[in-house]
Amino acid sequence: GAVVSQHPSWVICKSGTSVKIECRSLDFQATTMFWYRQFPKQSLMLMATSNEGSKATYEQGVEKDKFLINHASLTLSTLTVTSAHPEDSSFYICSAIASGGAVLYEQYFGPGTRLTVT
Amino acid sequence: QKEVEQNSGPLSVPEGAIASLNCTYSDRGSQSFFWYRQYSGKSPELIMSIYSNGDKEDGRFTAQLNKASQYVSLLIRDSQPSDSATYLCAVNQAGTALIFGKGTTLSVSS
């Protein structure tokens, strides 16, 4: 159980275009999802916290107008990278907290999306 | 600033040995403690969670927590080459985002 999917798994886009990444909890409801970014040989850095039905909370230094997050349902959060630039190339990973149950606080990660901006 | 510290390694052990990974954290309010394994190019995989002081065993893995010392460790018994990966220590307060350490790279030689 507790499976999180992401789509697409990898994407290449041209500089200036926008890219949408989906994060879905497949077998549980997730009131809270998180978006992380990981550059090569570095640890995961939290970008934002996404709560179903409300605005996302962004970490300091993350541009909310550039990284648009929508959490429209208990099983889906999306991250849109607008006007992407080569420095946005990274590994984007979402995670979700299962709502209720015995493993309330455990977070499960999606498989990640490799974004390359040319 | 809430921080989680880990030795970056690499930690090299022979196959069959015990690998010991350590982690310290700065936030005394931390309630939940996790160890994730991450293979190169993949997302983290949860391998252990621990919430109270003491030891927690799951197969070849044992997590140890000492809240007074703000210290978490992971022991891997009978290490296998397939255990070679980066191990991330993460902590949080209930329901909040995880704070990750930079990870320790483990290499198990056959």
Coordinates of C-alpha atoms in Angstrom, one line a residue:
Chain A
G1 CA 0.0 0.0 0.0
A2 CA 0.8 3.7 0.1
V3 CA 1.8 4.1 -3.5
V4 CA 2.5 7.6 -5.0
S5 CA 2.9 8.1 -8.7
Q6 CA 4.3 10.9 -10.7
H7 CA 3.9 11.8 -14.3
P8 CA 5.8 12.3 -16.4
S9 CA 8.9 10.4 -15.2
W10 CA 11.1 12.5 -17.4
V11 CA 10.6 15.5 -19.6
I12 CA 12.7 17.7 -21.9
C13 CA 11.5 21.2 -22.7
K14 CA 12.8 24.3 -24.3
S15 CA 13.7 27.4 -22.4
G16 CA 10.7 29.6 -21.8
T17 CA 8.0 27.0 -22.0
S18 CA 6.0 25.6 -19.1
V19 CA 5.9 22.1 -17.8
K20 CA 3.3 20.4 -15.5
I21 CA 4.1 17.5 -13.2
E22 CA 1.4 15.4 -11.6
C23 CA 1.6 13.7 -8.2
R24 CA -1.0 11.1 -7.3
S25 CA -1.6 9.0 -4.2
L26 CA -3.0 5.8 -5.7
D27 CA -4.3 3.9 -2.7
F28 CA -4.8 6.4 0.0
Q29 CA -6.0 9.9 0.5
A30 CA -3.5 12.6 1.1
T31 CA -4.5 15.9 2.6
T32 CA -0.9 17.1 2.5
M33 CA 1.7 16.7 -0.2
F34 CA 5.1 18.1 -0.4
W35 CA 7.3 19.0 -3.4
Y36 CA 11.0 18.6 -3.3
R37 CA 13.8 19.3 -5.7
Q38 CA 17.1 17.5 -5.8
F39 CA 20.2 18.6 -7.7
P40 CA 23.0 16.1 -8.5
K41 CA 24.8 14.8 -5.4
Q42 CA 22.8 17.0 -3.1
S43 CA 20.0 16.2 -0.7
L44 CA 16.3 16.8 -1.1
M45 CA 15.3 20.4 -0.7
L46 CA 11.7 21.2 0.2
M47 CA 10.1 23.6 -2.2
A48 CA 6.5 23.8 -0.9
T49 CA 3.8 22.2 1.1
S50 CA 0.5 21.6 -0.7
N51 CA -2.7 21.2 1.3
E52 CA -5.9 20.1 -0.4
G53 CA -8.2 22.9 -1.1
S54 CA -5.9 25.7 0.0
K55 CA -2.9 27.7 -1.2
A56 CA 0.5 26.1 -1.1
T57 CA 3.1 27.2 1.4
Y58 CA 6.4 27.9 -0.2
E59 CA 9.8 27.7 1.3
Q60 CA 12.0 30.8 1.5
G61 CA 13.7 31.5 -1.8
V62 CA 11.2 29.5 -3.9
E63 CA 9.3 31.7 -6.4
K64 CA 5.6 31.0 -6.0
D65 CA 4.8 32.6 -9.4
K66 CA 7.3 30.4 -11.1
F67 CA 6.4 27.1 -9.4
L68 CA 2.6 26.9 -9.4
I69 CA 1.1 24.3 -7.1
N70 CA -2.4 23.1 -7.2
H71 CA -3.9 20.5 -4.9
A72 CA -7.4 20.2 -6.2
S73 CA -8.3 16.8 -4.7
L74 CA -7.2 14.4 -1.9
T75 CA -5.3 12.3 -4.4
L76 CA -3.8 14.8 -6.8
S77 CA -1.3 17.7 -6.6
T78 CA 0.3 19.4 -9.6
L79 CA 3.5 21.4 -10.0
T80 CA 3.8 23.7 -13.0
V81 CA 7.2 25.1 -13.8
T82 CA 6.5 28.3 -15.7
S83 CA 8.9 29.9 -18.1
A84 CA 11.4 27.2 -17.5
H85 CA 15.1 28.0 -17.7
P86 CA 18.2 25.6 -17.8
E87 CA 18.8 26.3 -14.1
D88 CA 15.4 24.7 -13.4
S89 CA 16.7 21.4 -14.6
S90 CA 16.5 19.1 -11.7
F91 CA 14.9 16.0 -10.2
Y92 CA 11.5 16.9 -8.8
I93 CA 10.0 14.6 -6.2
C94 CA 6.6 14.7 -4.4
S95 CA 5.7 13.0 -1.2
A96 CA 2.4 12.5 0.5
I97 CA 1.2 11.9 4.1
A98 CA -1.5 9.2 4.5
S99 CA -4.5 10.7 6.2
G100 CA -5.5 8.7 9.2
G101 CA -4.6 5.1 9.9
A102 CA -1.7 3.5 11.9
V103 CA 1.0 5.2 9.8
L104 CA -0.3 8.7 10.1
Y105 CA 3.1 10.4 10.0
E106 CA 4.9 8.4 7.4
Q107 CA 5.6 10.1 4.1
Y108 CA 5.7 8.2 0.8
F109 CA 7.6 9.5 -2.1
G110 CA 6.7 9.4 -5.8
P111 CA 9.3 8.0 -8.2
G112 CA 10.4 11.5 -9.2
T113 CA 10.4 13.6 -12.5
R114 CA 13.6 14.4 -14.2
L115 CA 13.3 17.8 -15.9
T116 CA 15.8 19.0 -18.5
V117 CA 15.5 22.4 -19.9
T118 CA 17.4 23.1 -23.1
Chain B
Q1 CA 17.5 26.8 11.6
K2 CA 16.5 23.2 12.0
E3 CA 19.3 20.9 10.9
V4 CA 20.0 17.2 10.4
E5 CA 23.6 16.2 10.3
Q6 CA 25.0 13.0 8.8
N7 CA 28.5 11.9 7.9
S8 CA 28.7 12.0 4.1
G9 CA 30.9 9.0 3.8
P10 CA 31.5 7.0 1.9
L11 CA 31.2 4.3 4.4
S12 CA 32.7 1.1 3.0
V13 CA 32.1 -2.3 4.6
P14 CA 32.6 -5.9 3.3
E15 CA 29.7 -8.1 2.5
G16 CA 28.3 -9.7 5.6
A17 CA 29.5 -7.0 8.0
I18 CA 27.5 -4.6 10.1
A19 CA 27.1 -1.1 8.7
S20 CA 26.4 1.7 11.2
L21 CA 25.0 5.0 10.1
N22 CA 24.5 8.0 12.4
C23 CA 22.5 11.1 12.5
T24 CA 22.0 14.1 14.8
Y25 CA 19.3 16.7 14.7
S26 CA 18.9 20.1 16.2
D27 CA 15.2 20.5 16.8
R28 CA 14.3 19.1 20.2
G29 CA 10.6 19.3 19.2
S30 CA 11.1 16.6 16.5
Q31 CA 8.7 13.7 17.0
S32 CA 9.2 11.4 14.0
F33 CA 12.4 9.9 12.7
F34 CA 13.0 8.2 9.5
W35 CA 15.6 6.4 7.4
Y36 CA 15.3 6.5 3.7
R37 CA 17.4 4.6 1.1
Q38 CA 18.1 6.3 -2.2
Y39 CA 19.7 4.7 -5.2
S40 CA 21.3 6.9 -7.8
G41 CA 18.6 8.5 -10.0
K42 CA 15.8 7.2 -7.9
S43 CA 13.5 8.7 -5.3
P44 CA 13.9 7.9 -1.6
E45 CA 12.4 4.7 -0.2
L46 CA 11.3 4.5 3.4
I47 CA 13.1 1.7 5.2
M48 CA 12.6 2.5 8.9
S49 CA 10.5 4.8 11.0
I50 CA 10.9 5.3 14.8
Y51 CA 9.0 7.5 17.2
S52 CA 10.1 6.6 20.7
N53 CA 13.4 6.1 22.5
G54 CA 15.1 2.7 22.1
D55 CA 15.6 0.2 19.4
K56 CA 13.3 -0.9 16.6
E57 CA 14.2 -3.9 14.5
D58 CA 12.9 -4.9 11.1
G59 CA 14.7 -7.7 9.4
R60 CA 18.3 -6.8 8.9
F61 CA 17.7 -3.2 9.9
T62 CA 17.7 -1.7 13.4
A63 CA 17.0 1.9 14.2
Q64 CA 18.0 3.4 17.5
L65 CA 16.7 6.7 18.9
N66 CA 18.0 8.7 21.8
K67 CA 16.0 11.9 22.1
A68 CA 18.1 13.2 25.1
S69 CA 21.2 13.1 22.9
Q70 CA 19.2 14.1 19.7
Y71 CA 20.7 11.1 18.0
V72 CA 19.4 8.5 15.6
S73 CA 21.2 5.6 14.1
L74 CA 20.7 2.8 11.7
L75 CA 22.4 -0.6 11.8
I76 CA 22.4 -2.9 8.8
R77 CA 23.3 -6.4 9.7
D78 CA 24.7 -8.9 7.1
S79 CA 25.3 -6.1 4.6
Q80 CA 24.8 -7.0 1.0
P81 CA 26.1 -5.4 -2.2
S82 CA 22.5 -4.4 -2.9
D83 CA 22.5 -2.3 0.2
S84 CA 25.0 0.1 -1.5
A85 CA 23.1 3.3 -1.7
T86 CA 22.8 6.7 -0.1
Y87 CA 20.9 6.6 3.3
L88 CA 19.0 9.7 4.2
C89 CA 18.1 10.5 7.8
A90 CA 14.9 12.7 8.1
V91 CA 13.0 14.1 11.0
N92 CA 9.8 16.1 11.5
Q93 CA 7.1 17.1 13.8
A94 CA 3.8 15.4 13.2
G95 CA 2.4 15.9 9.8
T96 CA 5.0 18.5 8.7
A97 CA 7.6 18.4 6.0
L98 CA 10.6 16.2 6.5
I99 CA 14.0 17.8 7.2
F100 CA 16.6 15.7 5.5
G101 CA 20.3 15.2 6.2
K102 CA 22.7 15.3 3.3
G103 CA 22.9 11.5 3.3
T104 CA 25.6 8.9 3.9
T105 CA 26.8 6.9 1.0
L106 CA 27.3 3.2 1.8
S107 CA 29.4 0.9 -0.3
V108 CA 29.3 -2.8 0.4
S109 CA 32.0 -4.8 -1.3
S110 CA 31.6 -8.5 -2.3

